[in-house]
Short mmCIF file of C-alpha atoms in Angstrom, two decimals:
data_model
loop_
_atom_site.label_atom_id
_atom_site.label_comp_id
_atom_site.label_asym_id
_atom_site.label_seq_id
_atom_site.Cartn_x
_atom_site.Cartn_y
_atom_site.Cartn_z
CA MET A 1 -72.93 55.97 18.74
CA LYS A 2 -69.57 54.40 17.95
CA ASN A 3 -71.16 51.00 18.24
CA LYS A 4 -73.88 51.89 15.75
CA ALA A 5 -71.33 53.27 13.29
CA GLY A 6 -69.15 50.18 13.70
CA ILE A 7 -72.09 47.87 13.19
CA ALA A 8 -73.22 49.87 10.13
CA LEU A 9 -69.69 49.75 8.72
CA LEU A 10 -69.46 46.03 9.43
CA LEU A 11 -72.87 45.49 7.84
CA LEU A 12 -71.85 47.46 4.71
CA LEU A 13 -68.59 45.52 4.49
CA PHE A 14 -70.49 42.25 4.78
CA ILE A 15 -72.96 43.31 2.06
CA PHE A 16 -70.23 44.42 -0.34
CA GLN A 17 -68.10 41.38 0.44
CA GLY A 18 -71.06 39.17 -0.51
CA SER A 19 -71.49 41.02 -3.82
CA PHE A 20 -67.78 40.65 -4.59
CA ILE A 21 -68.05 36.95 -4.00
CA ARG A 22 -71.12 36.74 -6.25
CA VAL A 23 -69.35 38.70 -9.01
CA GLU A 24 -66.32 36.42 -8.71
CA ALA A 25 -68.57 33.36 -8.78
CA ALA A 26 -70.33 34.70 -11.87
CA LYS A 27 -66.99 34.91 -13.68
CA GLN A 28 -66.30 31.19 -13.24
CA ILE A 29 -65.89 29.59 -16.66
CA ASP A 30 -67.19 26.11 -17.41
CA TYR A 31 -66.96 23.80 -20.44
CA LYS A 32 -70.23 25.02 -21.95
CA SER A 33 -69.62 28.78 -21.85
CA ALA A 34 -69.17 30.86 -24.99
CA GLU A 35 -65.82 32.18 -23.75
CA PHE A 36 -64.52 28.64 -23.34
CA LYS A 37 -65.74 27.69 -26.82
CA ALA A 38 -63.98 30.73 -28.34
CA VAL A 39 -60.68 29.78 -26.70
CA ALA A 40 -60.83 25.99 -27.11
CA SER A 41 -61.89 26.07 -30.76
CA GLN A 42 -58.71 27.87 -31.81
CA PHE A 43 -56.53 24.86 -30.89
CA SER A 44 -56.31 21.58 -32.81
CA CYS A 45 -56.45 18.38 -30.81
CA THR A 46 -53.11 16.58 -30.86
CA CYS A 47 -54.63 13.07 -30.70
CA GLY A 48 -54.97 12.97 -34.50
CA CYS A 49 -58.76 13.23 -34.74
CA GLY A 50 -58.52 16.42 -36.81
CA GLN A 51 -60.94 18.38 -34.64
CA ASP A 52 -60.45 21.36 -32.41
CA HIS A 53 -60.36 20.87 -28.63
CA PHE A 54 -63.91 22.10 -28.18
CA GLU A 55 -65.32 19.50 -30.62
CA CYS A 56 -63.04 16.59 -29.65
CA ASP A 57 -64.87 13.93 -27.63
CA PRO A 58 -63.47 13.76 -24.07
CA ASN A 59 -64.88 10.22 -23.66
CA THR A 60 -62.43 8.84 -26.22
CA CYS A 61 -59.54 11.33 -25.92
CA ASN A 62 -57.62 11.72 -22.67
CA LEU A 63 -55.55 14.54 -24.17
CA THR A 64 -58.55 16.80 -24.61
CA LYS A 65 -59.74 16.14 -21.04
CA GLN A 66 -56.49 17.50 -19.61
CA PHE A 67 -56.33 20.32 -22.17
CA LYS A 68 -59.88 21.48 -21.36
CA LYS A 69 -59.14 21.28 -17.64
CA ASP A 70 -56.03 23.43 -18.11
CA LEU A 71 -57.94 25.94 -20.26
CA VAL A 72 -60.71 26.33 -17.68
CA GLY A 73 -58.12 26.77 -14.96
CA MET A 74 -56.28 29.46 -16.93
CA MET A 75 -59.49 31.28 -17.79
CA ASN A 76 -60.68 31.21 -14.16
CA LYS A 77 -57.32 32.68 -13.14
CA GLY A 78 -58.05 35.61 -15.47
CA TRP A 79 -55.96 34.74 -18.50
CA ASP A 80 -57.37 36.21 -21.70
CA LYS A 81 -57.66 34.53 -25.10
CA ASP A 82 -54.45 36.03 -26.50
CA LYS A 83 -52.34 35.15 -23.47
CA ILE A 84 -53.54 31.52 -23.61
CA ARG A 85 -52.87 31.43 -27.36
CA LYS A 86 -49.31 32.68 -26.92
CA TYR A 87 -48.72 30.21 -24.09
CA TYR A 88 -49.69 27.19 -26.20
CA ILE A 89 -47.87 28.47 -29.29
CA ASN A 90 -44.70 28.69 -27.19
CA ILE A 91 -45.18 25.07 -26.08
CA TYR A 92 -46.46 23.33 -29.25
CA GLY A 93 -45.63 25.80 -32.01
CA GLU A 94 -48.07 27.09 -34.61
CA GLU A 95 -49.09 23.55 -35.58
CA ILE A 96 -51.58 23.53 -32.70
CA LEU A 97 -53.63 26.34 -34.23
CA THR A 98 -56.72 25.53 -36.28
CA ALA A 99 -56.21 28.65 -38.40
CA PRO A 100 -52.87 30.23 -39.33
CA GLU A 101 -51.62 33.50 -38.00
CA LYS A 102 -52.67 36.28 -40.35
CA SER A 103 -49.16 37.62 -40.81
CA GLY A 104 -45.67 36.68 -41.83
CA PHE A 105 -44.45 33.33 -43.02
CA SER A 106 -47.54 31.43 -41.79
CA LEU A 107 -49.81 33.35 -44.10
CA THR A 108 -47.41 32.83 -47.00
CA VAL A 109 -47.29 29.07 -46.41
CA TRP A 110 -51.08 28.81 -46.38
CA VAL A 111 -51.67 31.01 -49.44
CA LEU A 112 -48.75 29.95 -51.67
CA PRO A 113 -50.18 26.55 -52.75
CA PHE A 114 -53.33 28.22 -54.05
CA VAL A 115 -51.31 30.83 -55.94
CA ILE A 116 -49.20 28.09 -57.53
CA LEU A 117 -52.31 26.08 -58.40
CA PHE A 118 -53.98 29.02 -60.15
CA GLY A 119 -50.74 29.94 -61.92
CA ALA A 120 -50.31 26.37 -63.20
CA ALA A 121 -53.94 26.28 -64.37
CA GLY A 122 -53.46 29.55 -66.27
CA THR A 123 -50.25 28.32 -67.89
CA LEU A 124 -51.91 25.06 -68.88
CA TYR A 125 -54.81 26.97 -70.41
CA PHE A 126 -52.52 29.08 -72.61
CA VAL A 127 -50.38 26.08 -73.66
CA ILE A 128 -53.43 24.08 -74.72
CA ARG A 129 -54.83 27.11 -76.51
CA LYS A 130 -51.57 27.50 -78.43
CA TRP A 131 -51.56 23.80 -79.39
CA VAL A 132 -55.12 24.03 -80.69
CA LYS A 133 -54.29 27.11 -82.77
CA LYS A 134 -51.17 25.45 -84.14
CA LYS A 135 -53.15 22.33 -85.07
CA GLY A 136 -55.73 24.50 -86.82
CA THR A 137 -52.95 26.25 -88.75
CA ASP A 138 -51.49 22.88 -89.81
CA GLU A 139 -54.90 21.73 -91.06
CA GLN A 140 -55.32 24.98 -93.01
CA SER A 141 -51.91 24.57 -94.62
CA VAL A 142 -52.82 21.00 -95.67
CA GLU A 143 -56.08 22.30 -97.13
CA ASN A 144 -54.18 25.07 -98.94
CA GLU A 145 -51.78 22.52 -100.41
CA PHE A 146 -54.72 20.42 -101.57
CA ASP A 147 -56.37 23.50 -103.09
CA ASN A 148 -53.11 24.40 -104.84
CA GLU A 149 -52.77 20.90 -106.29
CA GLN A 150 -56.40 20.98 -107.38
CA ASN A 151 -55.91 24.36 -109.01
CA GLU A 152 -52.84 23.13 -110.86
CA VAL A 153 -54.74 20.12 -112.17
CA GLU A 154 -57.65 22.33 -113.24
CA SER A 155 -55.23 24.75 -114.87
CA GLU A 156 -53.59 21.93 -116.83
CA ILE A 157 -56.95 20.57 -117.96
CA LEU A 158 -58.10 24.02 -118.98
CA SER A 159 -54.83 24.65 -120.84
CA SER A 160 -55.10 21.36 -122.66
CA MET A 161 -58.72 22.13 -123.65
CA ILE A 162 -57.71 25.54 -124.97
CA ASP A 163 -54.84 23.98 -126.94
CA GLU A 164 -57.20 21.43 -128.50
CA GLU A 165 -59.63 24.16 -129.51
CA ARG A 166 -56.83 26.19 -131.07
CA LYS A 167 -55.67 23.23 -133.07
CA LYS A 168 -59.14 22.77 -134.48
CA TYR A 169 -59.41 26.27 -135.75
CA LEU A 170 -55.88 27.10 -136.60
#
């Protein structure tokens, strides 16, 4: 009886041990998995190609080969996306990220140029608008001066005509 229980226990242990191995094998990350893409695409390649490490061609870039190998190793050890991100930020700084952190000084540095650009465009719009209005006012004043001169000439002509008519009858 003890033998049968021992064999049954050994058989159950063997069955469960096999399923643990299969579960562990299923968690192995490779270069084509979605988890790897999510992690690798958040880091810029440092070779100067301007791509992230997932898109960088390993045939032409030795840096990305080693980086991808390290990432797969970390992910197979159980490191999550945030832990890997913090690890590489501590080594390379925030320059390695493809997108800035969404807080603090990093966000300010990424947003500030656009704010300045829109502010400068708005200022330029109002300055040009003011110049155009001022130019229009100058043209109107020139026209008013011309009208005034014309009115004075007409008034003089009219006055002289009236004087001539008076002389005839008086």
